[in-house]
PDB file of C-alpha atoms in Angstrom:
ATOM      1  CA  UNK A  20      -2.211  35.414 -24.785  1.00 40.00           C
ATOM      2  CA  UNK A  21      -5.533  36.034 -24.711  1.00 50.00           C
ATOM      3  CA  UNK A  22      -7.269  35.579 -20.882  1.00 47.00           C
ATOM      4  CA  UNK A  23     -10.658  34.140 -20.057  1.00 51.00           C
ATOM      5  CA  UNK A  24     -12.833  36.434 -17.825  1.00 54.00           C
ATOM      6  CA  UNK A  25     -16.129  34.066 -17.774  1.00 64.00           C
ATOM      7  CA  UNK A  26     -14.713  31.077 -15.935  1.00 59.00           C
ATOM      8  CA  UNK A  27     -11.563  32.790 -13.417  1.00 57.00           C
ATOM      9  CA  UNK A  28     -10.373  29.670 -11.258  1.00 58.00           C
ATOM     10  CA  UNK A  29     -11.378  30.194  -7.572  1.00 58.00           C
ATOM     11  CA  UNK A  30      -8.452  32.283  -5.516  1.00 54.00           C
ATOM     12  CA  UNK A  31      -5.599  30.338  -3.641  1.00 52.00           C
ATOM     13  CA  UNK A  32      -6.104  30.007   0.064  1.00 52.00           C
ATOM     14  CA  UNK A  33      -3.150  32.475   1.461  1.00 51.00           C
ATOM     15  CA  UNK A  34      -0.687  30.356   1.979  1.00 54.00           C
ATOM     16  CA  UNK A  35      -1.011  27.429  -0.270  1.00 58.00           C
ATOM     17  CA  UNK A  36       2.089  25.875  -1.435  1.00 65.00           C
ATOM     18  CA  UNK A  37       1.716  23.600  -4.788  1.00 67.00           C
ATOM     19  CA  UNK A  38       5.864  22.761  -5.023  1.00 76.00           C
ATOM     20  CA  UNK A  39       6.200  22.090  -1.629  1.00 88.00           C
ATOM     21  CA  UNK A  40       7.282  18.226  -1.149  1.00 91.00           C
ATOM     22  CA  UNK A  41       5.616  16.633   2.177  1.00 93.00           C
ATOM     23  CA  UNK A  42       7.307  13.229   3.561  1.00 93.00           C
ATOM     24  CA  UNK A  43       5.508   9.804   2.589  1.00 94.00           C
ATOM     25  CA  UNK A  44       2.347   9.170   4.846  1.00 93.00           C
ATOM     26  CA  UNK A  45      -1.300   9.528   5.306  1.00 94.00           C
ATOM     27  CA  UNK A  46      -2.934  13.125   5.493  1.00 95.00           C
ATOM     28  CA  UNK A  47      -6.030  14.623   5.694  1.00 95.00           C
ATOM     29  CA  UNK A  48      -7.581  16.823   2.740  1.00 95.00           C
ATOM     30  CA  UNK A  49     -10.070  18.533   1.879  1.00 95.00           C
ATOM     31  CA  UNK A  50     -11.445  17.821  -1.961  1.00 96.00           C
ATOM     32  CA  UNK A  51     -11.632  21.865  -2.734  1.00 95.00           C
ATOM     33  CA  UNK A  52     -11.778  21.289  -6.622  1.00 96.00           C
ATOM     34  CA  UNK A  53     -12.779  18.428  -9.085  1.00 95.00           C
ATOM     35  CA  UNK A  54     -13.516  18.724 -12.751  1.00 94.00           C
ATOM     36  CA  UNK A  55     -13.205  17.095 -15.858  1.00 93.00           C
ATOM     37  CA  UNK A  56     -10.677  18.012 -18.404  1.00 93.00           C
ATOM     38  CA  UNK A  57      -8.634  16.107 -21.543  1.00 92.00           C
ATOM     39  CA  UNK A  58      -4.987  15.840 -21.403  1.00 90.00           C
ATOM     40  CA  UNK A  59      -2.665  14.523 -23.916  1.00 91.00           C
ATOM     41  CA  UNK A  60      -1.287  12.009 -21.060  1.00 88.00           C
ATOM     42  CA  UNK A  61      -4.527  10.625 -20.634  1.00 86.00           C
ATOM     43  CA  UNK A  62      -4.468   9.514 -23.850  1.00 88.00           C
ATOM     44  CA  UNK A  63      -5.307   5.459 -24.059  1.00 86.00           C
ATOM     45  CA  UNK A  64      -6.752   2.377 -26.210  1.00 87.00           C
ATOM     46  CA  UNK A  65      -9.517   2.385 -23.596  1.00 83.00           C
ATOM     47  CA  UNK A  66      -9.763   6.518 -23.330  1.00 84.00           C
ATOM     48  CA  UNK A  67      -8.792   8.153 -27.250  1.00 89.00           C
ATOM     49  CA  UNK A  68      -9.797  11.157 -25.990  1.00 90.00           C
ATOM     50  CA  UNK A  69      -8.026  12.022 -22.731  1.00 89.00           C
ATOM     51  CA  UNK A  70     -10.731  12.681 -20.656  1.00 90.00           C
ATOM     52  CA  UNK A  71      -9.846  12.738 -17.125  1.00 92.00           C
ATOM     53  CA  UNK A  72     -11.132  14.101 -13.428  1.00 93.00           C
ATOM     54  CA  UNK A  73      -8.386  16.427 -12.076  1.00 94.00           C
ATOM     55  CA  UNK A  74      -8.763  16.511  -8.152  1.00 96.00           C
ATOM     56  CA  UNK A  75      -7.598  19.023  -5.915  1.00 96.00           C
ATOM     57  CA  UNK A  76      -6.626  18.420  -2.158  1.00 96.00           C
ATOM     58  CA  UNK A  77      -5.687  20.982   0.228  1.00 95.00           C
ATOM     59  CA  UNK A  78      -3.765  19.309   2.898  1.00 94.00           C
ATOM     60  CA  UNK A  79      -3.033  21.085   6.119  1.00 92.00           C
ATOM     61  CA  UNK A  80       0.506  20.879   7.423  1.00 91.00           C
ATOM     62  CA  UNK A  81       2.731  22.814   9.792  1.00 90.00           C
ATOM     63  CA  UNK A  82       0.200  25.941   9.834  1.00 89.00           C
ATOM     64  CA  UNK A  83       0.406  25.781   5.706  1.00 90.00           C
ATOM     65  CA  UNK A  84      -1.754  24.740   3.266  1.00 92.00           C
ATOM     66  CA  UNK A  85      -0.158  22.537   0.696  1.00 93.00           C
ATOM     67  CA  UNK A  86      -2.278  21.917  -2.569  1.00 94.00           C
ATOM     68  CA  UNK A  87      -1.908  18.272  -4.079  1.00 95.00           C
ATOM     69  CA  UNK A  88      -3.422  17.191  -7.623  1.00 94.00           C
ATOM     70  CA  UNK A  89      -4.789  13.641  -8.664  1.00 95.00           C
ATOM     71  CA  UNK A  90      -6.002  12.877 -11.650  1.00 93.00           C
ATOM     72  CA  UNK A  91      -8.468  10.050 -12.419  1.00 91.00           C
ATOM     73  CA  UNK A  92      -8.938   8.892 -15.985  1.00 89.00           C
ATOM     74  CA  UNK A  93     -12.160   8.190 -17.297  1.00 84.00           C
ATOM     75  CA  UNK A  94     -10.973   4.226 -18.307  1.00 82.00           C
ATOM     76  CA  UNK A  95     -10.291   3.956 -14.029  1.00 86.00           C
ATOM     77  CA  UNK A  96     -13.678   3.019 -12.604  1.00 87.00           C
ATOM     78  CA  UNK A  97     -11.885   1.303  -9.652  1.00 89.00           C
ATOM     79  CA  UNK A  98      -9.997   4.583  -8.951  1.00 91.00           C
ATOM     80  CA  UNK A  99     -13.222   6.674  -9.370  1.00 91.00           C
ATOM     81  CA  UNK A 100     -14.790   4.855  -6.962  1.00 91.00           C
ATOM     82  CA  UNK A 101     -12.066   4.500  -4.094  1.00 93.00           C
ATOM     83  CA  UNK A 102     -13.105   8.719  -4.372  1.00 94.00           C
ATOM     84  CA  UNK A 103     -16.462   8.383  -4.351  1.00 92.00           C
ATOM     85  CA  UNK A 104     -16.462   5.101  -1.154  1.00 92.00           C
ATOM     86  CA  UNK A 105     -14.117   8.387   0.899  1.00 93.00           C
ATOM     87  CA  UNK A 106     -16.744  10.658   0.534  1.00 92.00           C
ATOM     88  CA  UNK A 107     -19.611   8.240   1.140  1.00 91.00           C
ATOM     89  CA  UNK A 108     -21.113   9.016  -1.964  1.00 90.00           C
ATOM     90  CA  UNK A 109     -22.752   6.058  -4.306  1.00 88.00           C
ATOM     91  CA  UNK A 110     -20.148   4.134  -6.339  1.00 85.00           C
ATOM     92  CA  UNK A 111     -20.372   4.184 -10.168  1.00 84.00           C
ATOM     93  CA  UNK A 112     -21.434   0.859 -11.936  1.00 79.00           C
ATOM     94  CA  UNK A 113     -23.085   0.073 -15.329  1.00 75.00           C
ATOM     95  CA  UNK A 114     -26.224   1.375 -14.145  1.00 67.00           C
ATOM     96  CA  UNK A 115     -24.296   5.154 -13.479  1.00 70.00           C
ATOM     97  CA  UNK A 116     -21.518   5.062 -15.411  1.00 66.00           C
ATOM     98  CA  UNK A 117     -21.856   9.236 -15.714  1.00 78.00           C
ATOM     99  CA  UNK A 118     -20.538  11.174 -13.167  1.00 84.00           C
ATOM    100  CA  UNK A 119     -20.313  14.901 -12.100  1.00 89.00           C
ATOM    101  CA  UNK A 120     -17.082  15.582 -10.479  1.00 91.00           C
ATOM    102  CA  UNK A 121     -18.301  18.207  -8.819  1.00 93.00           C
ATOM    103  CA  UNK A 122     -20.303  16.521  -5.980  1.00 93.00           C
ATOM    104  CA  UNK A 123     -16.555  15.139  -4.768  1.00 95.00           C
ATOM    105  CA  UNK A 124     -15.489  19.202  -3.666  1.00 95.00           C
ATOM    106  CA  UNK A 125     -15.858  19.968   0.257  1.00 94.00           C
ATOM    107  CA  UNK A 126     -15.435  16.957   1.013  1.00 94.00           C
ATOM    108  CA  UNK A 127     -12.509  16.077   3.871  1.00 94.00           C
ATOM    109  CA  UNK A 128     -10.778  12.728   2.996  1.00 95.00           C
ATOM    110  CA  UNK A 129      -8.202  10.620   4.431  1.00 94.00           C
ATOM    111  CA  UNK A 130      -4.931  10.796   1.520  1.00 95.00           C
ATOM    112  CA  UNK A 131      -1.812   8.476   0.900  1.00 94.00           C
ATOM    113  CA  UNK A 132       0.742  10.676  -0.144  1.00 94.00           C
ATOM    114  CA  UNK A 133       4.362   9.145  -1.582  1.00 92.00           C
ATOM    115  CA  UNK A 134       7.330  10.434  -3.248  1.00 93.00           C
ATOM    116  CA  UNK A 135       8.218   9.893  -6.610  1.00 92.00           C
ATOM    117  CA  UNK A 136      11.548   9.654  -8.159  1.00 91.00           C
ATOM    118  CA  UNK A 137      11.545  13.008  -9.447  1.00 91.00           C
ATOM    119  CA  UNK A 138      11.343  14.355  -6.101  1.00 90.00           C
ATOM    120  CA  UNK A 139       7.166  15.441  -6.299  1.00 90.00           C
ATOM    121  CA  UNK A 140       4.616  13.844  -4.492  1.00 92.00           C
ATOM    122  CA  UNK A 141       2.287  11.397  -5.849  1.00 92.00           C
ATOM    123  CA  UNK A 142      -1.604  10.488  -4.330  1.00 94.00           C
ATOM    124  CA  UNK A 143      -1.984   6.770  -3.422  1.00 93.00           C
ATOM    125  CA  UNK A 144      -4.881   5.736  -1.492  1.00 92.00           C
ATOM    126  CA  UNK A 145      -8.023   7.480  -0.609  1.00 93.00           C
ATOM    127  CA  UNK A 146     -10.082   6.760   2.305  1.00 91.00           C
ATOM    128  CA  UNK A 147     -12.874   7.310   4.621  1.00 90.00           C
ATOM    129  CA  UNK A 148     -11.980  10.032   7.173  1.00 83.00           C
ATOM    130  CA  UNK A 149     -13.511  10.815  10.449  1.00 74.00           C
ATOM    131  CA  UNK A 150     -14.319  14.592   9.548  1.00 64.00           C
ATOM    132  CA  UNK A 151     -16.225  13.387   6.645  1.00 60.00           C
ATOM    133  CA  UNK A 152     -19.919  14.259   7.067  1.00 55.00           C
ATOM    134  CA  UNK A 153     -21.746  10.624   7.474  1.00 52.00           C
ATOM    135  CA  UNK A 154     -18.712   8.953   7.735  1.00 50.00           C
ATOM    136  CA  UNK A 155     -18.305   6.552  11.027  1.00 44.00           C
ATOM    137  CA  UNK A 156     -15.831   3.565   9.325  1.00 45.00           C
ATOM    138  CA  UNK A 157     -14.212   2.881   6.145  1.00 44.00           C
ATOM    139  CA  UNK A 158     -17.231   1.749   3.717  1.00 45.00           C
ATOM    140  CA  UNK A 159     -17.990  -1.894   3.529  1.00 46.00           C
ATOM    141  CA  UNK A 160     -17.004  -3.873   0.470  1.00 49.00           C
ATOM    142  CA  UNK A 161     -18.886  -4.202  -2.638  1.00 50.00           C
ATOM    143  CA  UNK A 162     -19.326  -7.612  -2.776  1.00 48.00           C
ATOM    144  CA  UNK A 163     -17.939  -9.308  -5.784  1.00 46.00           C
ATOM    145  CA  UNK A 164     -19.789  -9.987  -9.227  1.00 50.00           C
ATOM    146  CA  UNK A 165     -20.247 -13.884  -9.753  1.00 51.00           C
ATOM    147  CA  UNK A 166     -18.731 -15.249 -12.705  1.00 50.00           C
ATOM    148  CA  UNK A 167     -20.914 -16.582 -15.315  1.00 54.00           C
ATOM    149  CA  UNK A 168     -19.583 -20.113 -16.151  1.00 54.00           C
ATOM    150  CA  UNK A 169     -18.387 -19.176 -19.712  1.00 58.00           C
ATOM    151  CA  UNK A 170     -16.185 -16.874 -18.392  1.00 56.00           C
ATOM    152  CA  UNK A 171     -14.183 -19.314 -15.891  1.00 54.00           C
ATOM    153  CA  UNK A 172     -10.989 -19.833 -17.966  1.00 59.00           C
ATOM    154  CA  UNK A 173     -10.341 -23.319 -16.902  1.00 57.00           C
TER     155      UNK A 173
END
């Protein structure tokens, strides 16, 4: 195995657990990584190529710090953007459908955490939290797109 000096992945914050299993609920995290990446699982009709946002939240709890990871897929707008709306950052749309997942890290967010079947913890919601820097409420709505009359299916 050969190892890759030019890009070493930032040090673990002493302490941080990434097997540890915390009990369904809402927590607090910080965003201290996001980047893009292609993974075999992300593999879809709507995304060939795999290409996903991997997102990692350091969640304080008991005195730890317990690392969670959420991916986003890059056929998930909706998901993208429940990330972006939690850091107060401007939601993607056809006008910006690029994005740079890097402007999501230091960011604290509100986090939906749930146990899976095999035991692990899984990421559910993201939202607005109080620590974030501009945030004072969840983000209003976008309001919805009207539908062009050849679309209505009746």
């Amino acid at each position: 195995m050969k190892f890759d000096f030019t890009n070493p992945e930032p040090p673990r914050a002493s302490g941080t657990r990434q097997d540890e299993v915390l009990p369904a609920g809402m927590y607090v995290a910080e965003i201290t990584k996001a980047s893009e990446r292609q993974s075999e699982y992300a593999k879809t009709d709507a995304n060939p190529d795999g290409w996903e946002i991997s997102v990692w939240l350091d969640i304080q709890h008991e005195g730890r710090t317990v690392r969670k990871f959420d991916s986003v897929k890059r056929s998930d707008p909706t998901r993208m953007n429940e990330y972006l709306d939690a850091c107060n950052l401007p939601a993607l749309g056809p006008g910006q459908p690029e994005l740079n997942p890097e402007i999501l890290e230091g960011h604290t967010v509100a986090v939906e955490l749930w146990v899976k079947r095999n035991g692990k913890n899984g990421v559910g919601k993201v939202q607005v939290h109080a620590n974030n820097p501009g945030a004072t409420k969840a983000p209003a709505k976008r309001p919805a797109k009207p539908a062009k009359v050849d679309e209505i299916p009746f």
